[in-house]
């Protein structure tokens, strides 16, 4: 693994722009190092109690990216089910990521690979280009997310390959109410960053969340994975009644703002406006290696 890390560091510290060959090689290296890192990680650390830094907040608590700490992440997720981070990614990084969406190349599907660089059996391709993957990693490192996620998770994070996405599209139909833990087999200790790269939540379809902490996956037996029909289990009126007054929200996001949720957060694609504009966004899962879900593929973030 040390040789792979040294090669990755050599490529990323080289002159810019990186070549297409180097970008594709980085994808292979991140899969290779991520897989070894997960295999070599010991038993998970216990979750420590956290103080609520947002007492009295009914909707989604907010913090600026400059102020963000692991304590804010823990407080938002474990007491309120979600956290809005304003200005997590700088304007220059947002502009660069938008450019990588426009310039993406789907001619080479990016699928998880084994240590020999061969596609892993049964793996799903990432929903981004090699350049966009590197751009996201760099943008999050520049935002200080490496240290914040390591402090919160208790381990250096890996990314969830199959769920990594950066895109621009019009959403007229979205995912219904669900908890991602239903598809991961329960609590995996992870953070999902839904990063907006444009205005989001008014005439652009946003993300609706229940801002109430749930400690178990609803509608699925412990340790089991939900079928694809799982999303039909939650009626919107029932969700609103369960959540309580003011606890179902669709935060309005600006470019560079993010919503943090975890695998226990009940959420859905917001009801689209009548004439929606394209939504430009990135989805990134930061996971604790010791609890990384089975049958998924980790990406090295470091």
PDB file of C-alpha atoms in Angstrom:
ATOM      1  CA  UNK A   1       0.000   0.000   0.000  1.00  0.00           C
ATOM      2  CA  UNK A   2       2.898   2.362   0.764  1.00  0.00           C
ATOM      3  CA  UNK A   3       4.116   2.143  -2.841  1.00  0.00           C
ATOM      4  CA  UNK A   4       0.627   3.003  -4.123  1.00  0.00           C
ATOM      5  CA  UNK A   5       0.361   5.979  -1.754  1.00  0.00           C
ATOM      6  CA  UNK A   6       3.799   7.200  -2.863  1.00  0.00           C
ATOM      7  CA  UNK A   7       2.742   6.962  -6.511  1.00  0.00           C
ATOM      8  CA  UNK A   8      -0.521   8.813  -5.788  1.00  0.00           C
ATOM      9  CA  UNK A   9       1.356  11.574  -3.960  1.00  0.00           C
ATOM     10  CA  UNK A  10       3.864  11.848  -6.816  1.00  0.00           C
ATOM     11  CA  UNK A  11       1.083  12.323  -9.368  1.00  0.00           C
ATOM     12  CA  UNK A  12      -0.948  14.801  -7.318  1.00  0.00           C
ATOM     13  CA  UNK A  13       2.106  16.908  -6.478  1.00  0.00           C
ATOM     14  CA  UNK A  14       3.158  17.120 -10.138  1.00  0.00           C
ATOM     15  CA  UNK A  15       2.589  19.935 -12.644  1.00  0.00           C
ATOM     16  CA  UNK A  16      -0.940  20.913 -13.622  1.00  0.00           C
ATOM     17  CA  UNK A  17      -3.108  20.239 -15.487  1.00  0.00           C
ATOM     18  CA  UNK A  18      -2.851  16.503 -14.878  1.00  0.00           C
ATOM     19  CA  UNK A  19      -2.914  14.348 -18.000  1.00  0.00           C
ATOM     20  CA  UNK A  20      -5.830  12.062 -18.790  1.00  0.00           C
ATOM     21  CA  UNK A  21      -3.555   9.062 -18.155  1.00  0.00           C
ATOM     22  CA  UNK A  22      -2.606  10.398 -14.707  1.00  0.00           C
ATOM     23  CA  UNK A  23      -6.240  11.117 -13.805  1.00  0.00           C
ATOM     24  CA  UNK A  24      -7.310   7.604 -14.774  1.00  0.00           C
ATOM     25  CA  UNK A  25      -4.355   6.146 -12.868  1.00  0.00           C
ATOM     26  CA  UNK A  26      -5.458   8.072  -9.764  1.00  0.00           C
ATOM     27  CA  UNK A  27      -8.855   6.368  -9.941  1.00  0.00           C
ATOM     28  CA  UNK A  28      -7.188   2.942  -9.896  1.00  0.00           C
ATOM     29  CA  UNK A  29      -4.856   3.956  -7.054  1.00  0.00           C
ATOM     30  CA  UNK A  30      -7.668   5.365  -4.913  1.00  0.00           C
ATOM     31  CA  UNK A  31      -9.619   2.120  -5.268  1.00  0.00           C
ATOM     32  CA  UNK A  32      -6.551  -0.011  -4.550  1.00  0.00           C
ATOM     33  CA  UNK A  33      -5.459   1.965  -1.475  1.00  0.00           C
ATOM     34  CA  UNK A  34      -9.034   2.302  -0.209  1.00  0.00           C
ATOM     35  CA  UNK A  35      -9.612  -1.467  -0.361  1.00  0.00           C
ATOM     36  CA  UNK A  36      -6.371  -2.220   1.495  1.00  0.00           C
ATOM     37  CA  UNK A  37      -7.060   0.482   4.068  1.00  0.00           C
ATOM     38  CA  UNK A  38     -10.505  -0.956   4.862  1.00  0.00           C
ATOM     39  CA  UNK A  39      -9.076  -4.501   5.149  1.00  0.00           C
ATOM     40  CA  UNK A  40      -6.325  -3.346   7.518  1.00  0.00           C
ATOM     41  CA  UNK A  41      -8.524  -1.229   9.799  1.00  0.00           C
ATOM     42  CA  UNK A  42      -9.229  -2.608  13.265  1.00  0.00           C
ATOM     43  CA  UNK A  43     -12.390  -2.727  15.346  1.00  0.00           C
ATOM     44  CA  UNK A  44     -14.642   0.363  15.222  1.00  0.00           C
ATOM     45  CA  UNK A  45     -14.339   2.914  17.976  1.00  0.00           C
ATOM     46  CA  UNK A  46     -17.361   3.463  20.234  1.00  0.00           C
ATOM     47  CA  UNK A  47     -19.488   6.508  19.541  1.00  0.00           C
ATOM     48  CA  UNK A  48     -18.990   9.141  22.214  1.00  0.00           C
ATOM     49  CA  UNK A  49     -21.851  11.273  23.582  1.00  0.00           C
ATOM     50  CA  UNK A  50     -21.964  14.781  22.176  1.00  0.00           C
ATOM     51  CA  UNK A  51     -23.195  18.096  23.490  1.00  0.00           C
ATOM     52  CA  UNK A  52     -25.902  19.855  21.486  1.00  0.00           C
ATOM     53  CA  UNK A  53     -24.279  23.040  20.193  1.00  0.00           C
ATOM     54  CA  UNK A  54     -27.587  24.096  18.614  1.00  0.00           C
ATOM     55  CA  UNK A  55     -30.071  23.932  21.503  1.00  0.00           C
ATOM     56  CA  UNK A  56     -33.564  25.093  20.680  1.00  0.00           C
ATOM     57  CA  UNK A  57     -33.111  24.838  16.898  1.00  0.00           C
ATOM     58  CA  UNK A  58     -36.126  23.061  15.390  1.00  0.00           C
ATOM     59  CA  UNK A  59     -35.159  23.021  11.690  1.00  0.00           C
ATOM     60  CA  UNK A  60     -31.715  22.320  10.283  1.00  0.00           C
ATOM     61  CA  UNK A  61     -28.939  24.003  12.322  1.00  0.00           C
ATOM     62  CA  UNK A  62     -26.388  26.015  10.362  1.00  0.00           C
ATOM     63  CA  UNK A  63     -22.672  26.751  10.627  1.00  0.00           C
ATOM     64  CA  UNK A  64     -20.179  28.402   8.283  1.00  0.00           C
ATOM     65  CA  UNK A  65     -17.508  26.357   6.580  1.00  0.00           C
ATOM     66  CA  UNK A  66     -14.826  28.506   8.240  1.00  0.00           C
ATOM     67  CA  UNK A  67     -16.196  27.619  11.698  1.00  0.00           C
ATOM     68  CA  UNK A  68     -16.919  23.944  11.030  1.00  0.00           C
ATOM     69  CA  UNK A  69     -15.514  21.393  13.476  1.00  0.00           C
ATOM     70  CA  UNK A  70     -16.168  17.743  14.211  1.00  0.00           C
ATOM     71  CA  UNK A  71     -18.184  18.852  17.246  1.00  0.00           C
ATOM     72  CA  UNK A  72     -20.555  20.788  14.977  1.00  0.00           C
ATOM     73  CA  UNK A  73     -20.962  17.741  12.706  1.00  0.00           C
ATOM     74  CA  UNK A  74     -21.664  15.486  15.687  1.00  0.00           C
ATOM     75  CA  UNK A  75     -24.092  17.960  17.217  1.00  0.00           C
ATOM     76  CA  UNK A  76     -25.992  18.512  13.971  1.00  0.00           C
ATOM     77  CA  UNK A  77     -26.287  14.849  13.018  1.00  0.00           C
ATOM     78  CA  UNK A  78     -26.746  13.195  16.419  1.00  0.00           C
ATOM     79  CA  UNK A  79     -29.168  15.748  17.837  1.00  0.00           C
ATOM     80  CA  UNK A  80     -30.908  17.195  14.760  1.00  0.00           C
ATOM     81  CA  UNK A  81     -30.436  14.662  11.952  1.00  0.00           C
ATOM     82  CA  UNK A  82     -28.809  17.182   9.589  1.00  0.00           C
ATOM     83  CA  UNK A  83     -26.462  20.157   9.398  1.00  0.00           C
ATOM     84  CA  UNK A  84     -26.308  22.983   6.842  1.00  0.00           C
ATOM     85  CA  UNK A  85     -22.775  24.271   6.171  1.00  0.00           C
ATOM     86  CA  UNK A  86     -22.669  27.667   4.499  1.00  0.00           C
ATOM     87  CA  UNK A  87     -19.734  28.376   2.188  1.00  0.00           C
ATOM     88  CA  UNK A  88     -18.103  24.997   2.717  1.00  0.00           C
ATOM     89  CA  UNK A  89     -16.439  25.180  -0.704  1.00  0.00           C
ATOM     90  CA  UNK A  90     -14.930  28.425  -1.950  1.00  0.00           C
ATOM     91  CA  UNK A  91     -16.346  30.191  -5.065  1.00  0.00           C
ATOM     92  CA  UNK A  92     -13.244  29.419  -7.140  1.00  0.00           C
ATOM     93  CA  UNK A  93     -13.592  25.720  -6.313  1.00  0.00           C
ATOM     94  CA  UNK A  94     -17.304  25.802  -7.218  1.00  0.00           C
ATOM     95  CA  UNK A  95     -16.490  27.346 -10.592  1.00  0.00           C
ATOM     96  CA  UNK A  96     -13.810  24.720 -11.225  1.00  0.00           C
ATOM     97  CA  UNK A  97     -16.144  21.838 -10.337  1.00  0.00           C
ATOM     98  CA  UNK A  98     -18.864  23.204 -12.624  1.00  0.00           C
ATOM     99  CA  UNK A  99     -16.320  23.305 -15.430  1.00  0.00           C
ATOM    100  CA  UNK A 100     -15.413  19.663 -14.783  1.00  0.00           C
ATOM    101  CA  UNK A 101     -19.072  18.684 -15.160  1.00  0.00           C
ATOM    102  CA  UNK A 102     -19.248  20.467 -18.513  1.00  0.00           C
ATOM    103  CA  UNK A 103     -16.027  18.862 -19.667  1.00  0.00           C
ATOM    104  CA  UNK A 104     -16.588  15.334 -18.384  1.00  0.00           C
ATOM    105  CA  UNK A 105     -15.746  12.352 -20.545  1.00  0.00           C
ATOM    106  CA  UNK A 106     -17.989   9.311 -20.234  1.00  0.00           C
ATOM    107  CA  UNK A 107     -16.078   7.343 -22.885  1.00  0.00           C
ATOM    108  CA  UNK A 108     -14.244   5.435 -20.147  1.00  0.00           C
ATOM    109  CA  UNK A 109     -16.648   4.268 -17.403  1.00  0.00           C
ATOM    110  CA  UNK A 110     -15.055   4.541 -13.981  1.00  0.00           C
ATOM    111  CA  UNK A 111     -15.697   1.281 -12.171  1.00  0.00           C
ATOM    112  CA  UNK A 112     -14.062   0.056  -8.952  1.00  0.00           C
ATOM    113  CA  UNK A 113     -10.938  -1.975  -9.677  1.00  0.00           C
ATOM    114  CA  UNK A 114      -8.892  -4.606  -7.884  1.00  0.00           C
ATOM    115  CA  UNK A 115      -5.192  -4.398  -7.073  1.00  0.00           C
ATOM    116  CA  UNK A 116      -4.311  -5.361 -10.660  1.00  0.00           C
ATOM    117  CA  UNK A 117      -6.512  -2.595 -12.060  1.00  0.00           C
ATOM    118  CA  UNK A 118      -9.198  -5.000 -13.271  1.00  0.00           C
ATOM    119  CA  UNK A 119     -12.908  -4.117 -12.810  1.00  0.00           C
ATOM    120  CA  UNK A 120     -14.317  -5.568  -9.588  1.00  0.00           C
ATOM    121  CA  UNK A 121     -17.045  -8.127 -10.167  1.00  0.00           C
ATOM    122  CA  UNK A 122     -20.558  -6.747  -9.712  1.00  0.00           C
ATOM    123  CA  UNK A 123     -19.355  -3.179  -9.227  1.00  0.00           C
ATOM    124  CA  UNK A 124     -21.273  -0.113 -10.350  1.00  0.00           C
ATOM    125  CA  UNK A 125     -19.556   2.811 -12.096  1.00  0.00           C
ATOM    126  CA  UNK A 126     -19.014   6.104 -10.359  1.00  0.00           C
ATOM    127  CA  UNK A 127     -21.258   8.915 -11.551  1.00  0.00           C
ATOM    128  CA  UNK A 128     -18.411  11.275 -12.346  1.00  0.00           C
ATOM    129  CA  UNK A 129     -15.353  11.575 -14.552  1.00  0.00           C
ATOM    130  CA  UNK A 130     -11.778  10.956 -13.438  1.00  0.00           C
ATOM    131  CA  UNK A 131     -11.137  14.710 -13.528  1.00  0.00           C
ATOM    132  CA  UNK A 132     -14.260  15.430 -11.471  1.00  0.00           C
ATOM    133  CA  UNK A 133     -13.237  12.850  -8.854  1.00  0.00           C
ATOM    134  CA  UNK A 134      -9.863  14.515  -8.434  1.00  0.00           C
ATOM    135  CA  UNK A 135     -11.518  17.943  -8.398  1.00  0.00           C
ATOM    136  CA  UNK A 136     -13.911  16.902  -5.637  1.00  0.00           C
ATOM    137  CA  UNK A 137     -11.118  15.394  -3.545  1.00  0.00           C
ATOM    138  CA  UNK A 138      -9.041  18.557  -3.864  1.00  0.00           C
ATOM    139  CA  UNK A 139     -11.993  20.871  -3.159  1.00  0.00           C
ATOM    140  CA  UNK A 140     -12.867  18.986   0.027  1.00  0.00           C
ATOM    141  CA  UNK A 141      -9.245  18.866   1.171  1.00  0.00           C
ATOM    142  CA  UNK A 142      -8.987  22.631   0.619  1.00  0.00           C
ATOM    143  CA  UNK A 143     -12.147  23.015   2.723  1.00  0.00           C
ATOM    144  CA  UNK A 144     -10.474  21.170   5.623  1.00  0.00           C
ATOM    145  CA  UNK A 145     -12.780  18.170   5.407  1.00  0.00           C
ATOM    146  CA  UNK A 146      -9.961  15.665   5.907  1.00  0.00           C
ATOM    147  CA  UNK A 147      -9.305  16.810   9.461  1.00  0.00           C
ATOM    148  CA  UNK A 148     -12.985  17.407  10.290  1.00  0.00           C
ATOM    149  CA  UNK A 149     -14.103  13.980   9.071  1.00  0.00           C
ATOM    150  CA  UNK A 150     -11.176  12.210  10.750  1.00  0.00           C
ATOM    151  CA  UNK A 151     -12.033  13.869  14.061  1.00  0.00           C
ATOM    152  CA  UNK A 152     -15.732  13.066  13.722  1.00  0.00           C
ATOM    153  CA  UNK A 153     -15.407   9.467  12.492  1.00  0.00           C
ATOM    154  CA  UNK A 154     -12.443   8.650  14.723  1.00  0.00           C
ATOM    155  CA  UNK A 155     -10.644   7.308  11.628  1.00  0.00           C
ATOM    156  CA  UNK A 156      -9.256   8.692   8.379  1.00  0.00           C
ATOM    157  CA  UNK A 157     -12.257   8.553   6.006  1.00  0.00           C
ATOM    158  CA  UNK A 158     -12.704   6.646   2.781  1.00  0.00           C
ATOM    159  CA  UNK A 159     -15.245   7.602   0.121  1.00  0.00           C
ATOM    160  CA  UNK A 160     -18.077   5.374  -1.092  1.00  0.00           C
ATOM    161  CA  UNK A 161     -17.328   4.806  -4.784  1.00  0.00           C
ATOM    162  CA  UNK A 162     -20.780   3.826  -6.039  1.00  0.00           C
ATOM    163  CA  UNK A 163     -22.477   6.823  -4.419  1.00  0.00           C
ATOM    164  CA  UNK A 164     -20.002   9.476  -5.509  1.00  0.00           C
ATOM    165  CA  UNK A 165     -21.716  11.782  -7.976  1.00  0.00           C
ATOM    166  CA  UNK A 166     -21.336  15.199  -9.540  1.00  0.00           C
ATOM    167  CA  UNK A 167     -23.854  16.257 -12.149  1.00  0.00           C
ATOM    168  CA  UNK A 168     -26.156  18.837 -13.666  1.00  0.00           C
ATOM    169  CA  UNK A 169     -29.685  17.752 -14.622  1.00  0.00           C
ATOM    170  CA  UNK A 170     -33.353  18.657 -14.366  1.00  0.00           C
ATOM    171  CA  UNK A 171     -35.100  16.510 -11.759  1.00  0.00           C
ATOM    172  CA  UNK A 172     -38.824  16.117 -12.353  1.00  0.00           C
ATOM    173  CA  UNK A 173     -39.020  12.968 -10.269  1.00  0.00           C
ATOM    174  CA  UNK A 174     -36.748  12.125  -7.385  1.00  0.00           C
ATOM    175  CA  UNK A 175     -36.162   9.572  -4.683  1.00  0.00           C
ATOM    176  CA  UNK A 176     -38.976   9.132  -2.128  1.00  0.00           C
ATOM    177  CA  UNK A 177     -38.470   9.250   1.639  1.00  0.00           C
ATOM    178  CA  UNK A 178     -35.715   6.854   2.727  1.00  0.00           C
ATOM    179  CA  UNK A 179     -32.784   6.252   5.054  1.00  0.00           C
ATOM    180  CA  UNK A 180     -29.569   5.183   3.355  1.00  0.00           C
ATOM    181  CA  UNK A 181     -28.865   2.887   6.289  1.00  0.00           C
ATOM    182  CA  UNK A 182     -31.632   0.676   4.891  1.00  0.00           C
ATOM    183  CA  UNK A 183     -29.375  -0.094   1.914  1.00  0.00           C
ATOM    184  CA  UNK A 184     -26.141  -0.296   3.932  1.00  0.00           C
ATOM    185  CA  UNK A 185     -27.384  -2.785   6.520  1.00  0.00           C
ATOM    186  CA  UNK A 186     -27.703  -0.290   9.384  1.00  0.00           C
ATOM    187  CA  UNK A 187     -25.392   2.172  11.087  1.00  0.00           C
ATOM    188  CA  UNK A 188     -22.046   2.418   9.285  1.00  0.00           C
ATOM    189  CA  UNK A 189     -20.810   5.711  10.816  1.00  0.00           C
ATOM    190  CA  UNK A 190     -20.692   7.937   7.761  1.00  0.00           C
ATOM    191  CA  UNK A 191     -21.438  11.480   6.588  1.00  0.00           C
ATOM    192  CA  UNK A 192     -23.077  12.335   3.281  1.00  0.00           C
ATOM    193  CA  UNK A 193     -22.244  15.787   1.946  1.00  0.00           C
ATOM    194  CA  UNK A 194     -24.852  17.100  -0.499  1.00  0.00           C
ATOM    195  CA  UNK A 195     -22.940  20.019  -2.026  1.00  0.00           C
ATOM    196  CA  UNK A 196     -24.813  22.597  -4.086  1.00  0.00           C
ATOM    197  CA  UNK A 197     -22.869  24.139  -6.964  1.00  0.00           C
ATOM    198  CA  UNK A 198     -25.662  26.585  -7.855  1.00  0.00           C
ATOM    199  CA  UNK A 199     -28.761  28.078  -6.223  1.00  0.00           C
ATOM    200  CA  UNK A 200     -30.830  25.177  -4.917  1.00  0.00           C
ATOM    201  CA  UNK A 201     -34.212  24.808  -3.234  1.00  0.00           C
ATOM    202  CA  UNK A 202     -36.482  27.384  -4.918  1.00  0.00           C
ATOM    203  CA  UNK A 203     -36.798  26.986  -8.697  1.00  0.00           C
ATOM    204  CA  UNK A 204     -34.194  24.209  -8.511  1.00  0.00           C
ATOM    205  CA  UNK A 205     -35.142  20.900  -6.922  1.00  0.00           C
ATOM    206  CA  UNK A 206     -33.616  20.671  -3.446  1.00  0.00           C
ATOM    207  CA  UNK A 207     -33.198  18.091  -0.702  1.00  0.00           C
ATOM    208  CA  UNK A 208     -35.861  17.639   1.985  1.00  0.00           C
ATOM    209  CA  UNK A 209     -34.777  16.266   5.351  1.00  0.00           C
ATOM    210  CA  UNK A 210     -36.357  15.307   8.667  1.00  0.00           C
ATOM    211  CA  UNK A 211     -34.450  17.326  11.272  1.00  0.00           C
ATOM    212  CA  UNK A 212     -34.932  14.841  14.047  1.00  0.00           C
ATOM    213  CA  UNK A 213     -32.413  12.210  15.097  1.00  0.00           C
ATOM    214  CA  UNK A 214     -33.436   8.631  14.332  1.00  0.00           C
ATOM    215  CA  UNK A 215     -31.421   5.887  16.026  1.00  0.00           C
ATOM    216  CA  UNK A 216     -32.703   2.983  13.979  1.00  0.00           C
ATOM    217  CA  UNK A 217     -33.607   2.193  10.397  1.00  0.00           C
ATOM    218  CA  UNK A 218     -37.359   2.312   9.991  1.00  0.00           C
ATOM    219  CA  UNK A 219     -39.188  -0.493   8.228  1.00  0.00           C
ATOM    220  CA  UNK A 220     -36.185  -2.831   7.930  1.00  0.00           C
ATOM    221  CA  UNK A 221     -35.059  -5.568  10.312  1.00  0.00           C
ATOM    222  CA  UNK A 222     -31.720  -4.985  12.016  1.00  0.00           C
ATOM    223  CA  UNK A 223     -28.806  -5.970   9.772  1.00  0.00           C
ATOM    224  CA  UNK A 224     -31.017  -6.502   6.718  1.00  0.00           C
ATOM    225  CA  UNK A 225     -30.838  -4.564   3.451  1.00  0.00           C
ATOM    226  CA  UNK A 226     -33.961  -3.020   1.967  1.00  0.00           C
ATOM    227  CA  UNK A 227     -35.402  -4.015  -1.399  1.00  0.00           C
ATOM    228  CA  UNK A 228     -35.796  -1.408  -4.136  1.00  0.00           C
ATOM    229  CA  UNK A 229     -39.493  -1.076  -3.202  1.00  0.00           C
ATOM    230  CA  UNK A 230     -38.459   0.151   0.255  1.00  0.00           C
ATOM    231  CA  UNK A 231     -39.053   3.816  -0.666  1.00  0.00           C
ATOM    232  CA  UNK A 232     -42.740   3.123  -1.111  1.00  0.00           C
ATOM    233  CA  UNK A 233     -42.980   2.451   2.640  1.00  0.00           C
ATOM    234  CA  UNK A 234     -43.149   6.084   3.712  1.00  0.00           C
ATOM    235  CA  UNK A 235     -46.203   8.220   3.068  1.00  0.00           C
ATOM    236  CA  UNK A 236     -45.395  11.941   3.080  1.00  0.00           C
ATOM    237  CA  UNK A 237     -48.188  12.840   5.499  1.00  0.00           C
ATOM    238  CA  UNK A 238     -47.076  10.104   7.869  1.00  0.00           C
ATOM    239  CA  UNK A 239     -43.492  11.374   7.736  1.00  0.00           C
ATOM    240  CA  UNK A 240     -44.586  14.937   8.553  1.00  0.00           C
ATOM    241  CA  UNK A 241     -46.716  13.692  11.457  1.00  0.00           C
ATOM    242  CA  UNK A 242     -43.881  11.551  12.809  1.00  0.00           C
ATOM    243  CA  UNK A 243     -41.284  14.302  12.472  1.00  0.00           C
ATOM    244  CA  UNK A 244     -43.270  16.985  14.260  1.00  0.00           C
ATOM    245  CA  UNK A 245     -44.005  20.627  13.550  1.00  0.00           C
ATOM    246  CA  UNK A 246     -41.248  22.431  11.655  1.00  0.00           C
ATOM    247  CA  UNK A 247     -38.976  19.390  11.386  1.00  0.00           C
ATOM    248  CA  UNK A 248     -39.429  18.619   7.692  1.00  0.00           C
ATOM    249  CA  UNK A 249     -37.403  21.239   5.838  1.00  0.00           C
ATOM    250  CA  UNK A 250     -35.932  21.930   2.405  1.00  0.00           C
ATOM    251  CA  UNK A 251     -32.948  24.222   3.025  1.00  0.00           C
ATOM    252  CA  UNK A 252     -32.245  26.927   0.452  1.00  0.00           C
ATOM    253  CA  UNK A 253     -28.615  26.564  -0.626  1.00  0.00           C
ATOM    254  CA  UNK A 254     -26.262  28.849  -2.482  1.00  0.00           C
ATOM    255  CA  UNK A 255     -23.201  27.817  -4.515  1.00  0.00           C
ATOM    256  CA  UNK A 256     -20.714  26.127  -2.179  1.00  0.00           C
ATOM    257  CA  UNK A 257     -23.276  25.420   0.576  1.00  0.00           C
ATOM    258  CA  UNK A 258     -23.797  21.846   1.726  1.00  0.00           C
ATOM    259  CA  UNK A 259     -26.227  19.738   3.718  1.00  0.00           C
ATOM    260  CA  UNK A 260     -24.659  17.038   5.874  1.00  0.00           C
ATOM    261  CA  UNK A 261     -26.788  13.986   6.646  1.00  0.00           C
ATOM    262  CA  UNK A 262     -25.902  10.450   7.681  1.00  0.00           C
ATOM    263  CA  UNK A 263     -27.245   6.972   7.028  1.00  0.00           C
ATOM    264  CA  UNK A 264     -29.970   7.407   9.674  1.00  0.00           C
ATOM    265  CA  UNK A 265     -31.351  10.695   8.314  1.00  0.00           C
ATOM    266  CA  UNK A 266     -34.793  10.364   6.748  1.00  0.00           C
ATOM    267  CA  UNK A 267     -34.713  12.409   3.543  1.00  0.00           C
ATOM    268  CA  UNK A 268     -36.020  12.656  -0.006  1.00  0.00           C
ATOM    269  CA  UNK A 269     -35.655  14.632  -3.199  1.00  0.00           C
ATOM    270  CA  UNK A 270     -37.812  17.711  -2.651  1.00  0.00           C
ATOM    271  CA  UNK A 271     -41.003  18.126  -4.648  1.00  0.00           C
ATOM    272  CA  UNK A 272     -39.866  19.725  -7.921  1.00  0.00           C
ATOM    273  CA  UNK A 273     -41.102  23.234  -8.778  1.00  0.00           C
ATOM    274  CA  UNK A 274     -43.450  23.611 -11.735  1.00  0.00           C
ATOM    275  CA  UNK A 275     -40.716  24.632 -14.166  1.00  0.00           C
ATOM    276  CA  UNK A 276     -37.447  23.546 -12.553  1.00  0.00           C
ATOM    277  CA  UNK A 277     -34.032  24.729 -13.662  1.00  0.00           C
ATOM    278  CA  UNK A 278     -31.186  22.194 -13.844  1.00  0.00           C
ATOM    279  CA  UNK A 279     -29.720  21.213 -10.481  1.00  0.00           C
ATOM    280  CA  UNK A 280     -25.931  21.286 -10.244  1.00  0.00           C
ATOM    281  CA  UNK A 281     -24.660  19.359  -7.255  1.00  0.00           C
ATOM    282  CA  UNK A 282     -22.215  16.789  -5.876  1.00  0.00           C
ATOM    283  CA  UNK A 283     -22.893  13.888  -3.501  1.00  0.00           C
ATOM    284  CA  UNK A 284     -19.985  12.504  -1.473  1.00  0.00           C
ATOM    285  CA  UNK A 285     -20.078   9.883   1.305  1.00  0.00           C
ATOM    286  CA  UNK A 286     -17.273  10.021   3.905  1.00  0.00           C
ATOM    287  CA  UNK A 287     -17.164   6.631   5.672  1.00  0.00           C
ATOM    288  CA  UNK A 288     -15.379   5.121   8.671  1.00  0.00           C
ATOM    289  CA  UNK A 289     -13.230   2.271   7.250  1.00  0.00           C
ATOM    290  CA  UNK A 290     -13.978  -0.011  10.209  1.00  0.00           C
ATOM    291  CA  UNK A 291     -17.686   0.048   9.407  1.00  0.00           C
ATOM    292  CA  UNK A 292     -17.535   0.286   5.654  1.00  0.00           C
ATOM    293  CA  UNK A 293     -20.607  -1.449   4.163  1.00  0.00           C
ATOM    294  CA  UNK A 294     -20.187  -4.886   2.626  1.00  0.00           C
ATOM    295  CA  UNK A 295     -20.408  -5.331  -1.139  1.00  0.00           C
ATOM    296  CA  UNK A 296     -19.384  -1.703  -1.696  1.00  0.00           C
ATOM    297  CA  UNK A 297     -16.086  -0.189  -2.829  1.00  0.00           C
ATOM    298  CA  UNK A 298     -13.997   2.339  -0.890  1.00  0.00           C
ATOM    299  CA  UNK A 299     -12.001   5.168  -2.421  1.00  0.00           C
ATOM    300  CA  UNK A 300      -8.897   6.532  -0.682  1.00  0.00           C
ATOM    301  CA  UNK A 301      -9.499  10.181   0.238  1.00  0.00           C
ATOM    302  CA  UNK A 302      -6.076  11.049   1.644  1.00  0.00           C
TER     303      UNK A 302
END
